[in-house]
PDB file of C-alpha atoms in Angstrom:
ATOM      1  CA  MET E   1       0.080   0.074  -0.179  1.00 97.00           C
ATOM      2  CA  LYS E   2       1.087   3.533  -0.726  1.00 98.00           C
ATOM      3  CA  ILE E   3      -0.150   6.510   1.082  1.00 98.00           C
ATOM      4  CA  ALA E   4       0.322   9.803  -0.359  1.00 98.00           C
ATOM      5  CA  VAL E   5       0.352  12.815   2.175  1.00 98.00           C
ATOM      6  CA  ALA E   6       0.154  16.267   0.880  1.00 97.00           C
ATOM      7  CA  SER E   7       2.958  18.144   2.430  1.00 98.00           C
ATOM      8  CA  ASN E   8       4.961  21.396   2.851  1.00 97.00           C
ATOM      9  CA  ASN E   9       8.744  20.974   4.442  1.00 94.00           C
ATOM     10  CA  GLY E  10       7.550  17.871   5.825  1.00 95.00           C
ATOM     11  CA  MET E  11       4.331  18.979   7.563  1.00 98.00           C
ATOM     12  CA  VAL E  12       0.858  18.247   6.493  1.00 97.00           C
ATOM     13  CA  ALA E  13       0.063  20.665   3.996  1.00 96.00           C
ATOM     14  CA  GLU E  14      -3.372  22.833   4.559  1.00 92.00           C
ATOM     15  CA  HIS E  15      -4.778  22.629   1.285  1.00 88.00           C
ATOM     16  CA  PHE E  16      -4.010  19.277  -0.839  1.00 90.00           C
ATOM     17  CA  GLY E  17      -3.623  21.079  -4.507  1.00 84.00           C
ATOM     18  CA  HIS E  18      -1.267  23.581  -3.513  1.00 88.00           C
ATOM     19  CA  CYS E  19       1.345  21.315  -1.307  1.00 94.00           C
ATOM     20  CA  HIS E  20       4.768  22.149  -1.966  1.00 96.00           C
ATOM     21  CA  SER E  21       5.344  18.085  -2.460  1.00 97.00           C
ATOM     22  CA  PHE E  22       3.817  14.789  -1.484  1.00 98.00           C
ATOM     23  CA  SER E  23       5.452  12.377   0.912  1.00 98.00           C
ATOM     24  CA  ILE E  24       4.361   8.812  -0.322  1.00 98.00           C
ATOM     25  CA  PHE E  25       4.839   6.092   2.091  1.00 99.00           C
ATOM     26  CA  GLN E  26       5.516   2.728   1.160  1.00 99.00           C
ATOM     27  CA  VAL E  27       3.765   0.257   3.586  1.00 98.00           C
ATOM     28  CA  GLU E  28       4.120  -3.293   4.101  1.00 98.00           C
ATOM     29  CA  ASN E  29       2.872  -5.534   7.058  1.00 97.00           C
ATOM     30  CA  ASN E  30       1.285  -1.752   8.415  1.00 96.00           C
ATOM     31  CA  GLN E  31       5.010  -0.919   8.317  1.00 97.00           C
ATOM     32  CA  ILE E  32       6.357   1.884   6.921  1.00 98.00           C
ATOM     33  CA  VAL E  33       9.080   0.525   4.669  1.00 98.00           C
ATOM     34  CA  GLN E  34      10.301   3.569   2.338  1.00 98.00           C
ATOM     35  CA  ILE E  35       9.353   7.213   2.195  1.00 98.00           C
ATOM     36  CA  ASP E  36      10.001   9.415  -0.932  1.00 97.00           C
ATOM     37  CA  SER E  37       9.242  13.019  -1.491  1.00 97.00           C
ATOM     38  CA  ILE E  38       7.637  14.080  -4.875  1.00 96.00           C
ATOM     39  CA  LEU E  39       7.365  17.549  -5.933  1.00 96.00           C
ATOM     40  CA  ASN E  40       3.410  18.350  -6.741  1.00 94.00           C
ATOM     41  CA  PRO E  41       3.372  18.268 -10.464  1.00 91.00           C
ATOM     42  CA  GLY E  42       0.994  21.480 -10.567  1.00 85.00           C
ATOM     43  CA  HIS E  43      -2.761  22.216  -9.343  1.00 72.00           C
ATOM     44  CA  LYS E  44      -4.791  21.618 -12.713  1.00 75.00           C
ATOM     45  CA  PRO E  45      -8.408  20.137 -12.449  1.00 74.00           C
ATOM     46  CA  GLY E  46      -7.946  16.136 -12.052  1.00 80.00           C
ATOM     47  CA  PHE E  47      -4.335  15.906 -12.906  1.00 88.00           C
ATOM     48  CA  ILE E  48      -3.399  15.368  -9.592  1.00 92.00           C
ATOM     49  CA  PRO E  49      -5.654  12.294  -8.618  1.00 92.00           C
ATOM     50  CA  ASP E  50      -4.336  10.300 -12.101  1.00 92.00           C
ATOM     51  CA  PHE E  51      -0.730  11.008 -11.180  1.00 94.00           C
ATOM     52  CA  LEU E  52      -1.292   9.598  -7.703  1.00 96.00           C
ATOM     53  CA  ASP E  53      -3.147   7.071  -9.420  1.00 96.00           C
ATOM     54  CA  ASP E  54      -0.357   6.062 -11.458  1.00 96.00           C
ATOM     55  CA  LEU E  55       2.109   6.153  -8.691  1.00 97.00           C
ATOM     56  CA  GLY E  56      -0.055   3.253  -6.507  1.00 97.00           C
ATOM     57  CA  VAL E  57      -1.250   5.354  -4.131  1.00 98.00           C
ATOM     58  CA  SER E  58      -4.347   4.109  -2.308  1.00 97.00           C
ATOM     59  CA  VAL E  59      -4.496   6.590   0.372  1.00 97.00           C
ATOM     60  CA  ILE E  60      -4.705  10.669   0.137  1.00 96.00           C
ATOM     61  CA  VAL E  61      -3.921  12.812   3.817  1.00 97.00           C
ATOM     62  CA  SER E  62      -4.073  16.406   3.813  1.00 95.00           C
ATOM     63  CA  GLY E  63      -5.356  19.288   6.148  1.00 93.00           C
ATOM     64  CA  ASP E  64      -8.568  19.928   3.648  1.00 91.00           C
ATOM     65  CA  ILE E  65      -9.088  19.067  -0.390  1.00 89.00           C
ATOM     66  CA  SER E  66     -11.836  20.020  -3.051  1.00 86.00           C
ATOM     67  CA  GLY E  67     -14.924  18.195  -3.133  1.00 86.00           C
ATOM     68  CA  GLY E  68     -14.249  17.820  -6.725  1.00 87.00           C
ATOM     69  CA  ALA E  69     -11.026  16.295  -5.712  1.00 88.00           C
ATOM     70  CA  ILE E  70     -12.671  13.984  -3.418  1.00 90.00           C
ATOM     71  CA  GLU E  71     -15.038  12.624  -6.316  1.00 92.00           C
ATOM     72  CA  ILE E  72     -12.470  12.144  -8.788  1.00 93.00           C
ATOM     73  CA  PHE E  73      -9.966   9.896  -5.743  1.00 94.00           C
ATOM     74  CA  ASN E  74     -12.977   8.102  -4.982  1.00 93.00           C
ATOM     75  CA  GLU E  75     -14.119   6.887  -8.650  1.00 95.00           C
ATOM     76  CA  LYS E  76     -10.502   5.544  -8.822  1.00 95.00           C
ATOM     77  CA  GLY E  77     -10.836   3.766  -5.531  1.00 95.00           C
ATOM     78  CA  ILE E  78      -8.605   5.902  -3.710  1.00 96.00           C
ATOM     79  CA  SER E  79      -9.199   6.948   0.079  1.00 94.00           C
ATOM     80  CA  VAL E  80      -9.060  10.472   1.185  1.00 94.00           C
ATOM     81  CA  ILE E  81      -8.215  11.666   4.513  1.00 94.00           C
ATOM     82  CA  THR E  82      -8.592  14.811   5.550  1.00 93.00           C
ATOM     83  CA  GLY E  83      -8.130  17.096   8.755  1.00 92.00           C
ATOM     84  CA  ALA E  84      -4.674  16.038   9.290  1.00 95.00           C
ATOM     85  CA  LYS E  85      -2.521  18.104  10.966  1.00 94.00           C
ATOM     86  CA  GLY E  86       1.491  18.082  11.970  1.00 97.00           C
ATOM     87  CA  HIS E  87       4.217  16.148  10.946  1.00 98.00           C
ATOM     88  CA  ALA E  88       3.477  13.971   7.642  1.00 98.00           C
ATOM     89  CA  LYS E  89       4.991  10.844   8.849  1.00 98.00           C
ATOM     90  CA  ILE E  90       3.012  10.890  12.011  1.00 97.00           C
ATOM     91  CA  ALA E  91      -0.009  11.169   9.858  1.00 97.00           C
ATOM     92  CA  ALA E  92       0.807   8.205   7.841  1.00 98.00           C
ATOM     93  CA  GLU E  93       1.290   6.296  11.189  1.00 97.00           C
ATOM     94  CA  GLN E  94      -1.484   7.510  12.830  1.00 96.00           C
ATOM     95  CA  TYR E  95      -3.819   6.563   9.541  1.00 96.00           C
ATOM     96  CA  LEU E  96      -2.201   2.934   9.829  1.00 97.00           C
ATOM     97  CA  GLN E  97      -2.855   2.460  13.841  1.00 96.00           C
ATOM     98  CA  GLY E  98      -6.849   3.587  12.974  1.00 94.00           C
ATOM     99  CA  SER E  99      -6.769   6.499  15.223  1.00 93.00           C
ATOM    100  CA  LEU E 100      -6.572   9.442  12.292  1.00 90.00           C
ATOM    101  CA  LYS E 101     -10.230   9.957  10.977  1.00 80.00           C
ATOM    102  CA  THR E 102     -11.443  12.113   8.179  1.00 77.00           C
ATOM    103  CA  ASN E 103     -13.497  14.995   9.252  1.00 70.00           C
ATOM    104  CA  SER E 104     -15.535  17.563   6.541  1.00 57.00           C
ATOM    105  CA  ALA E 105     -12.392  19.715   5.614  1.00 51.00           C
ATOM    106  CA  VAL E 106     -13.482  20.222   2.317  1.00 50.00           C
ATOM    107  CA  CYS E 107     -12.918  23.402   0.375  1.00 49.00           C
ATOM    108  CA  HIS E 108     -15.818  24.698  -1.941  1.00 47.00           C
ATOM    109  CA  GLU E 109     -13.934  27.957  -3.901  1.00 47.00           C
ATOM    110  CA  HIS E 110     -10.668  29.017  -4.239  1.00 45.00           C
ATOM    111  CA  ILE E 111      -9.657  32.460  -4.186  1.00 41.00           C
ATOM    112  CA  HIS E 112      -5.697  33.064  -4.133  1.00 39.00           C
ATOM    113  CA  GLN E 113      -3.092  30.217  -4.266  1.00 42.00           C
ATOM    114  CA  GLY E 114      -3.474  28.663  -0.673  1.00 42.00           C
ATOM    115  CA  GLU E 115      -5.883  30.243   0.629  1.00 41.00           C
ATOM    116  CA  CYS E 116      -9.313  28.023   1.400  1.00 42.00           C
ATOM    117  CA  GLY E 117     -12.808  29.603   1.065  1.00 38.00           C
ATOM    118  CA  ASN E 118     -14.176  27.500   3.780  1.00 36.00           C
TER     119      ASN E 118
END
């Protein structure tokens, strides 16, 4: 399994689409065995879900994310966890432990880069 955490300098990004990079955690037997950081290829509607799906990601973790992106991820069978905060690795570990639960942090509009209209 691969978990992608939207990240800014190792911390969970507040907004999925405008994160600097994705911390990709390769998981085997419920343990993180490899960590990679991949730069965000750009905030284009629908592109990032395809990009992460092509990498084999099965779970997305972020502070918040647009409803449209959630729909695309769900269509691909990729789980989306929102409302995460803190260090990206800790968020991935919390997900694996079952203690990281999604909340309703969904962006409905985007005014400026990095600013959520919630």
